[in-house]
Coordinates of C-alpha atoms and ligand atoms in Angstrom, one line a residue:
Chain J
M1 CA 2.5 12.1 -35.2
S2 CA 3.2 12.6 -31.5
Y3 CA 3.4 16.3 -32.2
E4 CA -0.1 16.3 -33.5
I5 CA -1.4 14.3 -30.5
N6 CA 0.5 16.4 -28.0
D7 CA -1.0 19.5 -29.6
V8 CA -4.5 18.2 -29.3
K9 CA -4.1 17.4 -25.6
T10 CA -2.3 20.6 -24.8
G11 CA -5.4 22.3 -26.1
I12 CA -7.6 20.3 -23.7
N13 CA -5.3 20.9 -20.8
H14 CA -5.3 24.6 -21.2
A15 CA -9.1 24.7 -21.8
K16 CA -9.6 22.9 -18.5
G17 CA -6.6 24.4 -16.7
M18 CA -3.8 22.3 -15.4
N19 CA -5.9 21.0 -12.6
Y20 CA -8.4 19.4 -14.9
H21 CA -8.3 16.2 -12.8
V22 CA -9.8 17.9 -9.7
H23 CA -12.8 16.0 -8.7
D24 CA -14.7 15.5 -5.5
I25 CA -14.9 11.8 -4.9
R26 CA -17.2 12.3 -1.9
A27 CA -19.8 14.1 -4.2
E28 CA -19.5 11.3 -6.8
M29 CA -20.0 8.7 -4.1
K30 CA -23.0 10.5 -2.8
K31 CA -24.6 10.6 -6.2
L32 CA -24.0 6.8 -6.7
E33 CA -25.5 6.2 -3.3
E34 CA -28.6 8.2 -4.2
E35 CA -28.9 6.2 -7.5
G36 CA -28.7 3.0 -5.5
E37 CA -25.5 2.0 -7.3
I38 CA -23.4 1.7 -4.2
K39 CA -23.8 1.7 -0.5
I40 CA -21.6 3.9 1.7
G41 CA -20.2 2.7 5.0
H42 CA -20.9 6.0 6.9
I43 CA -18.6 7.1 9.7
I44 CA -19.8 5.7 13.1
G45 CA -19.5 7.9 16.2
Q46 CA -17.3 10.9 16.7
Y47 CA -15.0 12.2 14.0
K48 CA -12.6 15.1 13.4
E49 CA -12.4 17.0 10.2
E50 CA -9.0 17.6 8.6
E51 CA -8.2 19.3 5.4
V52 CA -7.0 17.5 2.3
M53 CA -6.2 18.9 -1.2
Y54 CA -8.3 21.7 -2.5
G55 CA -9.5 22.4 1.0
I56 CA -11.8 19.4 1.0
K57 CA -12.6 18.1 4.5
K58 CA -11.8 14.5 5.4
K59 CA -13.6 13.0 8.3
V60 CA -11.3 11.1 10.6
P61 CA -13.2 8.7 12.8
L62 CA -12.1 8.9 16.4
D63 CA -13.6 5.7 17.7
M64 CA -14.8 2.2 16.7
H65 CA -11.8 1.4 14.6
Y66 CA -11.7 -1.7 12.5
Q67 CA -8.0 -2.5 12.4
H68 CA -7.1 -3.5 8.9
K69 CA -3.6 -4.9 9.4
S70 CA -0.5 -4.9 7.4
C71 CA 1.0 -8.3 6.6
G72 CA 4.5 -6.7 6.3
Q73 CA 4.2 -5.1 9.7
C74 CA 2.8 -8.2 11.5
A75 CA 5.5 -10.4 10.0
N76 CA 8.5 -8.1 10.1
L77 CA 7.8 -5.1 12.3
P78 CA 5.2 -6.4 14.7
G79 CA 5.9 -3.6 17.2
V80 CA 3.8 -1.4 14.8
P81 CA 0.5 -3.1 15.0
R82 CA 1.1 -3.6 18.8
S83 CA 1.7 0.1 19.2
N84 CA -1.4 0.8 17.2
F85 CA -3.4 -1.3 19.7
Y86 CA -1.5 0.3 22.6
Y87 CA -2.3 3.9 21.9
R88 CA -6.0 3.0 21.4
D89 CA -6.1 1.1 24.7
K90 CA -4.5 4.0 26.5
L91 CA -7.0 6.5 25.0
G92 CA -10.0 4.2 25.5
I93 CA -10.7 3.8 21.8
K94 CA -12.7 0.7 20.9
Y95 CA -11.1 -1.3 18.1
Y96 CA -11.6 -4.7 16.4
N97 CA -8.6 -6.9 15.5
D98 CA -10.5 -9.1 13.1
M99 CA -9.2 -12.6 12.0
Q100 CA -11.6 -12.7 9.1
Q101 CA -9.6 -10.1 7.2
T102 CA -7.1 -10.8 4.4
S103 CA -4.1 -8.9 3.2
C104 CA -5.0 -6.3 0.6
T105 CA -2.8 -8.2 -1.9
A106 CA -1.5 -5.0 -3.4
W107 CA 2.1 -5.7 -2.5
N108 CA 1.8 -8.9 -4.5
Y109 CA 0.0 -7.1 -7.3
H110 CA 2.6 -4.3 -7.8
A111 CA 5.5 -6.7 -7.4
S112 CA 4.4 -9.4 -9.7
G113 CA 1.4 -8.5 -11.9
L114 CA -0.3 -11.6 -10.6
G115 CA -3.9 -10.9 -10.1
N116 CA -6.1 -8.4 -11.8
L117 CA -8.2 -5.4 -11.0
V118 CA -11.4 -7.3 -10.4
Q119 CA -9.5 -9.5 -7.9
L120 CA -7.8 -6.6 -6.2
A121 CA -11.0 -4.5 -5.9
S122 CA -13.0 -7.6 -4.7
V123 CA -10.4 -8.3 -2.0
A124 CA -10.7 -4.6 -1.0
A125 CA -14.5 -4.7 -1.0
R126 CA -14.6 -7.9 1.0
N127 CA -12.4 -6.4 3.7
W128 CA -14.5 -3.2 3.7
H129 CA -17.6 -5.3 4.1
R130 CA -16.2 -7.0 7.2
A131 CA -15.9 -3.7 8.9
Y132 CA -19.4 -2.7 7.8
E133 CA -21.1 -5.9 9.0
E134 CA -19.3 -5.7 12.3
G135 CA -20.3 -2.0 12.8
Y136 CA -16.9 -0.5 12.8
N137 CA -15.1 2.3 10.9
F138 CA -12.6 0.9 8.4
T139 CA -9.0 2.1 9.3
I140 CA -5.8 1.0 7.7
H141 CA -2.3 0.2 9.2
C142 CA -0.4 -0.2 6.0
V143 CA 0.5 2.4 3.4
T144 CA 0.4 -0.1 0.5
S145 CA -3.1 -1.0 1.5
F146 CA -4.0 2.7 2.0
G147 CA -2.8 3.7 -1.5
N148 CA -4.5 0.6 -3.0
Y149 CA -7.8 1.3 -1.3
L150 CA -7.8 4.9 -2.4
E151 CA -7.2 3.7 -5.9
M152 CA -9.8 0.9 -5.7
R153 CA -12.3 3.4 -4.4
H154 CA -11.6 5.7 -7.3
L155 CA -11.7 3.0 -9.9
L156 CA -14.9 1.5 -8.5
V157 CA -16.6 4.9 -8.4
S158 CA -15.5 6.0 -11.9
N159 CA -15.9 2.7 -13.7
K160 CA -19.3 0.9 -13.9
E161 CA -17.9 -2.1 -15.6
L162 CA -15.5 -2.8 -12.8
R163 CA -18.2 -2.1 -10.3
D164 CA -20.5 -4.6 -11.8
S165 CA -17.8 -7.3 -12.0
V166 CA -16.9 -6.8 -8.4
K167 CA -20.6 -6.9 -7.3
K168 CA -20.9 -10.2 -9.1
V169 CA -18.0 -11.7 -7.2
L170 CA -19.2 -10.3 -3.9
A171 CA -22.7 -11.8 -4.5
K172 CA -21.1 -15.2 -4.7
L173 CA -19.8 -14.6 -1.2
G174 CA -23.1 -13.4 0.1
R175 CA -21.6 -9.9 0.4
E176 CA -22.4 -6.5 -1.2
L177 CA -20.4 -3.5 -2.3
V178 CA -20.1 -1.0 0.6
I179 CA -17.5 1.6 0.1
P180 CA -16.3 3.3 3.3
E181 CA -17.1 7.0 3.5
E182 CA -13.5 7.7 4.2
I183 CA -10.3 5.8 3.4
V184 CA -8.1 6.6 6.4
H185 CA -4.6 5.6 7.3
D186 CA -3.7 5.0 10.9
S187 CA -1.1 7.8 10.8
E188 CA -3.9 10.2 9.9
I189 CA -5.8 9.0 12.9
A190 CA -2.9 9.4 15.2
Y191 CA -2.4 12.9 13.9
A192 CA -6.1 13.8 14.4
L193 CA -5.7 12.4 18.0
R194 CA -2.5 14.4 18.7
D195 CA -4.0 16.6 21.4
K196 CA -5.5 13.6 23.2
I197 CA -2.1 11.7 22.9
L198 CA -0.2 14.7 24.3
A199 CA -2.8 15.1 27.1
A200 CA -2.6 11.5 28.1
A201 CA 1.2 11.3 27.8
D202 CA 3.6 10.5 30.5
P203 CA 5.4 13.8 31.4
E204 CA 8.7 12.1 31.9
R205 CA 8.5 10.5 28.5
I206 CA 7.6 13.9 26.9
E207 CA 10.6 15.4 28.6
G208 CA 12.8 12.7 26.9
I209 CA 11.2 13.3 23.5
K210 CA 11.6 17.1 23.7
G211 CA 14.4 18.3 21.5
L212 CA 15.0 15.0 19.7
R213 CA 15.9 15.8 16.1
A214 CA 14.2 13.7 13.4
V215 CA 13.5 13.5 9.7
E216 CA 10.4 12.0 8.2
H217 CA 9.8 9.8 5.2
Y218 CA 6.4 9.0 3.8
G219 CA 5.5 5.9 1.8
C220 CA 5.1 6.7 -1.9
H221 CA 1.7 5.0 -1.9
F222 CA 0.7 7.3 0.9
F223 CA 0.8 10.4 -1.2
K224 CA 1.8 9.8 -4.8
Q225 CA -0.4 7.0 -6.0
V226 CA -3.6 8.9 -5.3
S227 CA -2.5 12.3 -4.2
D228 CA -5.6 14.3 -3.5
D229 CA -6.9 12.6 -0.3
I230 CA -4.2 12.9 2.3
I231 CA -4.3 15.3 5.2
G232 CA -2.2 18.4 4.6
G233 CA -2.7 18.6 0.8
K234 CA 0.0 17.9 -1.7
R235 CA 2.8 17.2 0.8
P236 CA 2.0 15.0 3.8
I237 CA 2.2 16.4 7.3
V238 CA 0.8 13.8 9.6
V239 CA 3.9 12.1 10.9
G240 CA 6.0 15.2 11.4
G241 CA 2.8 17.0 12.7
L242 CA 2.3 14.4 15.4
A243 CA 6.0 14.2 16.3
S244 CA 6.5 18.0 16.6
H245 CA 3.3 18.2 18.6
L246 CA 5.0 15.8 21.1
G247 CA 8.1 17.9 21.1
V248 CA 10.3 16.4 18.4
Q249 CA 12.3 18.9 16.3
M250 CA 11.5 18.0 12.7
E251 CA 14.3 18.7 10.2
E252 CA 14.1 19.1 6.4
Y253 CA 16.4 17.2 4.0
S254 CA 16.7 17.6 0.2
K255 CA 15.8 14.0 -0.7
W256 CA 12.5 13.8 1.3
F257 CA 10.5 13.1 -1.9
M258 CA 12.6 10.3 -3.2
C259 CA 11.4 6.7 -3.1
C260 CA 13.1 4.6 -0.4
G261 CA 14.0 1.9 -2.9
F262 CA 11.5 -0.8 -1.6
G263 CA 10.1 -1.2 -5.1
F264 CA 7.8 -4.1 -4.0
R265 CA 9.8 -6.6 -6.1
H266 CA 13.2 -5.1 -5.6
I267 CA 13.3 -5.7 -1.9
L268 CA 12.9 -9.4 -2.7
V269 CA 14.8 -10.0 -5.9
N270 CA 16.8 -6.8 -6.8
R271 CA 18.1 -5.5 -3.5
E272 CA 21.1 -3.9 -5.1
F273 CA 18.6 -1.3 -6.4
T274 CA 17.2 -0.9 -2.9
R275 CA 20.6 -0.5 -1.3
S276 CA 21.6 2.1 -3.9
A277 CA 18.5 4.1 -3.5
Q278 CA 18.9 4.0 0.3
N279 CA 22.5 5.2 0.0
I280 CA 21.3 8.4 -1.7
K281 CA 18.6 9.0 0.9
L282 CA 20.8 8.2 3.9
K283 CA 23.7 10.2 2.6
A284 CA 21.5 13.3 2.3
I285 CA 20.1 12.6 5.8
K286 CA 23.5 12.3 7.3
Q287 CA 25.1 15.2 5.6
E288 CA 22.3 17.6 6.0
V289 CA 20.8 16.7 9.4
D290 CA 22.4 13.7 11.2
P291 CA 19.2 13.2 13.2
D292 CA 18.4 11.1 16.2
M293 CA 15.9 9.0 14.2
I294 CA 14.0 8.5 11.0
L295 CA 10.2 8.7 11.4
V296 CA 8.0 6.7 9.0
N297 CA 4.5 5.6 8.4
C298 CA 4.9 3.0 5.8
T299 CA 5.6 -0.8 6.2
G300 CA 7.8 -1.1 3.1
C301 CA 9.8 2.1 3.9
G302 CA 10.2 1.2 7.5
T303 CA 11.6 -2.2 6.5
T304 CA 13.9 -0.7 3.9
F305 CA 15.3 2.0 6.1
D306 CA 15.7 -0.3 9.0
K307 CA 17.2 -3.3 7.2
T308 CA 19.5 -1.5 4.7
Q309 CA 21.7 0.7 6.9
W310 CA 24.1 -2.1 8.1
I311 CA 25.1 -3.2 4.6
Q312 CA 26.1 0.4 3.6
K313 CA 29.4 -0.5 5.4
A314 CA 30.2 -2.2 2.1
V315 CA 30.5 1.1 0.5
G316 CA 32.4 2.7 3.4
E317 CA 29.3 4.4 5.0
D318 CA 28.3 4.1 8.7
Y319 CA 24.7 4.7 9.2
H320 CA 22.9 4.2 12.5
Y321 CA 19.6 5.9 12.5
P322 CA 16.9 4.2 14.5
V323 CA 13.7 3.8 12.4
V324 CA 10.6 4.6 14.4
F325 CA 6.9 4.5 13.3
Y326 CA 4.6 7.4 14.3
S327 CA 2.6 5.0 16.4
Q328 CA 5.7 3.6 18.2
L329 CA 6.5 7.2 19.1
A330 CA 3.0 7.8 20.3
A331 CA 3.1 4.6 22.3
L332 CA 6.4 5.6 23.9
A333 CA 5.0 9.0 24.8
L334 CA 2.0 7.2 26.4
G335 CA 4.4 5.1 28.6
A336 CA 4.7 1.9 26.6
H337 CA 7.6 -0.5 27.3
P338 CA 9.9 0.0 24.3
F339 CA 10.2 -3.7 23.7
K340 CA 7.3 -5.5 25.3
E341 CA 4.7 -3.0 24.1
A342 CA 6.2 -1.0 21.3
G343 CA 8.3 -3.9 19.8
L344 CA 11.3 -1.7 19.0
N345 CA 13.5 -4.8 19.6
F346 CA 12.3 -6.2 16.3
H347 CA 14.2 -3.5 14.4
V348 CA 17.7 -4.4 13.2
T349 CA 19.2 -0.9 13.2
P350 CA 19.8 -0.5 17.0
V351 CA 17.3 1.6 18.8
E352 CA 19.1 1.4 22.2
P353 CA 21.1 4.7 21.7
L354 CA 17.9 6.5 21.1
L355 CA 16.2 5.0 24.1
D356 CA 19.2 5.9 26.2
K357 CA 19.0 9.5 25.0
M358 CA 15.3 9.5 25.9
G359 CA 16.0 8.1 29.3
I360 CA 13.9 5.0 28.7
A361 CA 14.9 1.7 30.3
Y362 CA 14.6 -1.3 28.1
N363 CA 16.0 -4.3 30.0
Chain K
M1 CA -18.0 5.0 -19.0
S2 CA -18.9 8.6 -18.1
E3 CA -18.3 11.6 -20.3
E4 CA -15.6 12.7 -17.8
N5 CA -13.6 9.6 -18.6
K6 CA -13.5 10.0 -22.3
N7 CA -10.0 10.8 -23.4
P8 CA -9.7 12.1 -27.0
V9 CA -5.9 11.5 -27.0
T10 CA -6.0 7.8 -26.3
E11 CA -9.1 7.4 -28.5
K12 CA -7.3 9.0 -31.3
I13 CA -4.1 6.9 -30.8
E14 CA -6.2 3.8 -30.5
S15 CA -7.7 4.2 -33.9
T16 CA -4.5 4.8 -35.7
K17 CA -2.0 2.3 -34.3
G18 CA -1.3 -1.4 -34.7
G19 CA 0.8 -4.1 -33.0
H20 CA -0.3 -6.9 -30.7
F21 CA 1.1 -5.7 -27.4
Y22 CA 0.0 -2.2 -28.1
K23 CA -3.6 -3.3 -28.7
E24 CA -3.6 -5.4 -25.6
I25 CA -2.3 -2.5 -23.5
M26 CA -5.0 -0.1 -24.9
K27 CA -7.7 -2.5 -23.7
D28 CA -6.9 -1.6 -20.1
F29 CA -9.2 1.2 -19.0
R30 CA -6.5 2.7 -16.9
I31 CA -4.6 3.9 -19.9
K32 CA -7.2 6.5 -20.6
E33 CA -6.5 8.1 -17.3
S34 CA -2.8 7.7 -17.6
L35 CA -2.0 9.5 -20.8
H36 CA -2.9 13.0 -21.6
G37 CA -0.2 13.7 -24.2
C38 CA 3.5 14.2 -23.2
L39 CA 5.7 17.2 -23.3
N40 CA 8.8 15.2 -23.4
C41 CA 10.0 17.3 -20.5
G42 CA 11.7 14.5 -18.6
T43 CA 10.3 15.7 -15.2
C44 CA 9.2 12.1 -14.6
V45 CA 12.7 10.8 -15.4
A46 CA 14.3 13.2 -13.0
N47 CA 12.1 11.8 -10.2
C48 CA 12.3 8.2 -11.2
P49 CA 14.5 5.9 -9.0
A50 CA 14.4 3.2 -11.7
A51 CA 15.8 5.6 -14.3
A52 CA 18.6 6.5 -11.9
F53 CA 19.9 2.9 -11.9
Y54 CA 18.6 1.1 -14.9
D55 CA 18.2 1.6 -18.7
Y56 CA 14.6 2.6 -18.1
S57 CA 12.5 5.7 -18.6
P58 CA 9.0 6.7 -17.7
R59 CA 9.1 9.3 -20.4
E60 CA 9.8 6.6 -22.9
V61 CA 7.0 4.5 -21.5
C62 CA 4.5 7.3 -22.2
Q63 CA 6.1 8.2 -25.6
M64 CA 6.1 4.6 -26.9
I65 CA 2.3 4.3 -26.2
I66 CA 1.6 7.6 -27.8
E67 CA 3.8 6.6 -30.8
G68 CA 2.5 3.0 -30.9
D69 CA 6.1 2.0 -31.2
E70 CA 5.8 -1.8 -31.1
E71 CA 9.5 -2.4 -31.1
T72 CA 10.1 -0.4 -27.9
I73 CA 6.9 -1.7 -26.3
E74 CA 8.2 -5.2 -26.9
E75 CA 11.5 -4.4 -25.3
Y76 CA 9.6 -3.1 -22.2
M77 CA 7.2 -6.1 -22.2
K78 CA 10.1 -8.6 -22.2
S79 CA 12.1 -7.1 -19.4
K80 CA 12.2 -3.4 -18.8
I81 CA 8.8 -3.1 -17.1
W82 CA 10.2 -5.1 -14.2
N83 CA 12.6 -2.3 -13.4
C84 CA 9.9 0.1 -12.3
A85 CA 9.6 0.5 -8.5
Q86 CA 5.9 1.3 -8.7
C87 CA 6.6 4.4 -6.6
Y88 CA 4.3 6.7 -8.6
S89 CA 6.8 9.6 -8.4
C90 CA 6.3 10.0 -12.1
K91 CA 2.5 10.4 -11.7
Y92 CA 2.8 12.8 -8.9
R93 CA 5.2 15.1 -10.7
C94 CA 4.1 14.9 -14.4
P95 CA 2.6 18.3 -15.5
K96 CA 0.2 16.3 -17.7
E97 CA -0.9 14.0 -14.9
N98 CA 0.4 11.0 -16.9
S99 CA 1.1 7.8 -15.0
A100 CA 3.9 5.6 -16.4
A101 CA 3.4 3.6 -13.1
D102 CA -0.1 2.6 -14.2
I103 CA 0.9 1.9 -17.7
V104 CA 3.6 -0.4 -16.4
M105 CA 1.1 -2.1 -14.2
A106 CA -1.2 -2.8 -17.1
M107 CA 1.8 -4.1 -19.0
R108 CA 2.9 -6.4 -16.1
E109 CA -0.5 -7.9 -16.1
I110 CA -0.3 -8.6 -19.8
A111 CA 3.3 -10.0 -19.5
V112 CA 2.0 -12.5 -16.9
R113 CA -1.0 -13.4 -19.0
E114 CA 1.1 -13.9 -22.1
G115 CA 3.7 -16.1 -20.5
L116 CA 6.5 -13.5 -20.6
A117 CA 7.0 -13.2 -16.8
A118 CA 8.6 -16.5 -15.9
E119 CA 12.1 -15.1 -15.4
A120 CA 10.8 -12.0 -13.6
L121 CA 8.8 -14.1 -11.2
A122 CA 11.4 -16.7 -10.5
G123 CA 11.9 -16.6 -6.7
Y124 CA 8.3 -15.4 -6.2
T125 CA 6.7 -18.8 -5.6
R126 CA 6.6 -18.6 -1.8
I127 CA 4.7 -15.3 -1.7
A128 CA 2.2 -16.4 -4.4
K129 CA 1.6 -19.5 -2.4
L130 CA 1.1 -17.7 0.9
V131 CA -1.4 -15.3 -0.7
L132 CA -3.4 -18.1 -2.1
T133 CA -3.3 -20.5 0.8
R134 CA -3.1 -18.3 3.9
G135 CA -4.7 -15.0 2.9
N136 CA -1.5 -13.1 3.8
Q137 CA 1.4 -12.0 1.8
L138 CA 4.2 -12.3 4.3
A139 CA 5.2 -14.5 7.3
P140 CA 7.9 -14.2 9.9
D141 CA 9.3 -17.5 8.7
M142 CA 10.0 -16.1 5.3
L143 CA 12.5 -13.6 6.7
S144 CA 15.3 -16.1 7.2
P145 CA 18.8 -14.7 7.5
D146 CA 20.0 -16.9 4.7
A147 CA 17.5 -15.2 2.3
F148 CA 18.5 -11.8 3.6
P149 CA 22.2 -11.9 4.5
D150 CA 22.6 -8.2 3.7
W151 CA 20.2 -7.4 6.6
G152 CA 23.1 -7.9 9.0
P153 CA 23.9 -9.9 12.1
R154 CA 21.0 -8.6 14.2
M155 CA 18.7 -10.4 11.8
I156 CA 20.2 -13.8 12.7
E157 CA 19.7 -13.0 16.4
L158 CA 16.1 -11.9 15.8
S159 CA 15.3 -15.0 13.7
S160 CA 16.4 -17.4 16.4
K161 CA 14.4 -15.5 19.2
K162 CA 11.3 -14.5 17.2
M163 CA 9.0 -17.0 18.9
E164 CA 9.6 -15.8 22.5
M165 CA 9.8 -12.2 21.4
R166 CA 6.4 -12.4 19.6
E167 CA 4.9 -14.3 22.5
E168 CA 5.9 -11.5 24.8
L169 CA 4.7 -8.8 22.5
F170 CA 1.3 -10.3 21.6
E171 CA 0.3 -11.7 25.0
G172 CA -3.5 -11.2 25.1
F173 CA -3.8 -10.7 21.4
P174 CA -5.1 -13.9 19.9
G175 CA -4.2 -14.7 16.3
M176 CA -1.1 -12.5 16.2
N177 CA 1.6 -14.8 17.5
V178 CA 2.1 -16.9 14.4
V179 CA 5.2 -17.4 12.3
D180 CA 3.9 -19.3 9.2
R181 CA 1.7 -16.3 8.2
A182 CA 1.2 -12.7 9.2
W183 CA -1.9 -13.4 11.3
A184 CA -4.2 -16.4 11.7
A185 CA -6.9 -15.7 9.2
E186 CA -9.7 -18.1 9.5
D187 CA -10.2 -21.0 7.1
Y188 CA -13.5 -19.5 5.9
T189 CA -11.7 -16.2 5.2
I190 CA -9.0 -18.0 3.2
Y191 CA -11.7 -19.8 1.3
E192 CA -13.4 -16.5 0.4
M193 CA -10.1 -15.2 -0.8
Q194 CA -9.5 -18.2 -3.0
K195 CA -13.0 -17.9 -4.4
I196 CA -12.3 -14.3 -5.3
W197 CA -9.2 -15.3 -7.2
E198 CA -11.1 -18.0 -9.0
E199 CA -14.2 -16.0 -9.9
S200 CA -12.2 -13.0 -11.1
G201 CA -10.1 -15.0 -13.5
A202 CA -6.9 -14.2 -11.5
L203 CA -6.3 -17.8 -10.5
E204 CA -6.3 -18.9 -14.1
K205 CA -3.6 -16.2 -14.7
V206 CA -1.5 -17.6 -11.9
G207 CA -1.5 -20.9 -13.8
T208 CA 0.5 -19.3 -16.6
V209 CA 3.4 -18.9 -14.2
F210 CA 2.8 -21.4 -11.4
P211 CA 0.5 -24.2 -12.7
F212 CA 1.2 -26.4 -9.6
L213 CA -0.2 -23.6 -7.4
V214 CA -3.5 -23.7 -9.2
D215 CA -3.8 -27.4 -8.3
I216 CA -2.9 -26.8 -4.7
V217 CA -5.6 -24.1 -4.4
Q218 CA -8.2 -26.1 -6.2
D219 CA -7.6 -29.2 -4.0
D220 CA -7.7 -27.0 -0.9
M221 CA -11.0 -25.5 -2.0
E222 CA -12.5 -28.8 -2.9
E223 CA -11.7 -30.2 0.5
K224 CA -13.4 -27.4 2.3
A225 CA -16.2 -26.6 -0.3
E226 CA -19.2 -28.3 1.4
E227 CA -18.7 -26.7 4.8
M228 CA -17.8 -23.3 3.4
E229 CA -20.5 -23.1 0.7
A230 CA -23.1 -23.9 3.5
K231 CA -21.8 -20.9 5.4
I232 CA -21.9 -18.7 2.3
Q233 CA -25.5 -19.8 1.6
E234 CA -26.4 -18.7 5.2
K235 CA -24.8 -15.4 4.5
K236 CA -26.6 -15.0 1.2
E237 CA -30.0 -15.6 2.9
K238 CA -29.2 -13.1 5.7
L239 CA -28.3 -10.5 3.1
E240 CA -31.5 -11.1 1.1
A241 CA -33.5 -10.9 4.3
S242 CA -31.8 -7.6 5.2
K243 CA -32.8 -6.1 1.8
K244 CA -36.5 -6.8 2.5
Ligands
LIG401 S1 6.7 14.3 -16.9 FE1 4.9 13.8 -18.1 S2 5.0 15.3 -19.8 FE2 7.0 15.2 -18.9 S3 8.1 13.7 -20.1 FE3 7.3 12.6 -18.3 S4 5.3 11.8 -19.0 FE4 6.0 13.4 -20.5
LIG402 S1 6.5 4.4 -10.7 FE1 8.1 3.4 -11.9 S2 8.3 4.8 -13.7 FE2 7.3 6.0 -12.1 S3 8.9 7.1 -11.0 FE3 8.5 5.2 -9.9 S4 10.0 3.8 -10.7 FE4 9.9 5.4 -12.2

């Protein structure tokens, strides 16, 4: 039976070519907008175009940033949202830290199966609407939220039934469905601003950054959940791109693709899985590179890398790689105090050796 | 559903297979996008962190749906689906653009609905409660060293100093220096969130695992309803006016 089914589908695949899933979400959204089916929250102010898969251009807004926060970062790695605010303050970018936003609830959803798609998409749309009614561009701190919002946009655009259900829920809140023209992660914004960050950077700090060796790890939900709308194409470039622009020497390691082991539920209730996955990643990082730091853009991965190095002593390993977010690096380059303004003291894997190497005082 | 979204493979499987769980799974519209036939190549397995450590396989997930193999589906429904890390490595790498990750997600939803998730969700109460009563999923208070002893000694130090440290970090940023939630979402915002869960049927589903939580949320909503509904009414009128 399966043979027959496979045969049918193989035929379709070949007929359409292996890239049969190529579609231009922007064109689909435009069509729905013209039909009056959805509203689009168009980019406000200046933007920069960066290329995503198939050469499609993504407009990265450069000002008026609604800060859609990450609950994991705010609770656990608060230096990240603080650094996100810091680099905007330094570059004179207007942003809005709204207290009428909620978590995206995607961490809950993927971990537990509690909730449903109408709930998840309505939560997304309510947050999108907050940015729209306040006159800001929707921008996202968290990779879990980013992947979720890319997926919710896709599902809302491709499925009328879901769209209608979500519209009904929103109407009960006095809101409407306004899909942002672009779903943009903060690390994509920092990348698009790389020239400005470098130009405004403290030369002494850049001197300290120059020549540091780093590996990068991207959240799975940054590029695997919906893989055709991230800057750089199939493999992400924004974290390493920003870092190398600031002078960091980026190094390759064989396990770059592998999931960090966060697993949404595993980090809470099955951490032996998390630790085992980490051991594979860290071992490759140590043997192949032995870098000065691990650069990340994802809440879950940052947590996992930072929190799971110490325990590897239990299996005879000694790992000590400071975990730094792209925006913390940007903030440091721009002159931030490593603790009071970049919050690196909230990390449990010691960052002090890295700061010493960079010549940055922290006490 | 548009022409684009029609999937002859899943349509064909649907018409020929039986089994309760199978039928429930096929009702989820994501399945159509997640299965395009399977080469049995194992590319997904080679990239799957769950397959590396558990008796679990994304290839098997795709195959059991194509086969309509109720016995294997049941095995997954009852426990194996909870092994998946939801990393989407399978989806990214599959030459057929299948997504075991999405199939598993559809199955987790069903497992919760059908009362099969109690064991998997034991220890999940605090997060569910936070989502439904604070509008956030995580709070600094939840990261206590006794819950995370494997995070090491620095965690203990951090935990005892977090208030002062946060105060220093977030000086001048109202709503950020809180420890019982990630940020201080307004009551009105929390009410809207609760209403979304209620209107979408998600709250009812929560009741299959955490019935007491539904009572908490409903009491909370009732208490605030009059004031909050008046605000919503204002919003509705404003929206109507803007359409004219
Ligand atoms: S990678 Fe895709 S085609 Fe290959 S076994 Fe896995 S699901 Fe089947
Ligand atoms: S999403 Fe689940 S099935 Fe797919 S590769 Fe990750 S752990 Fe494996």
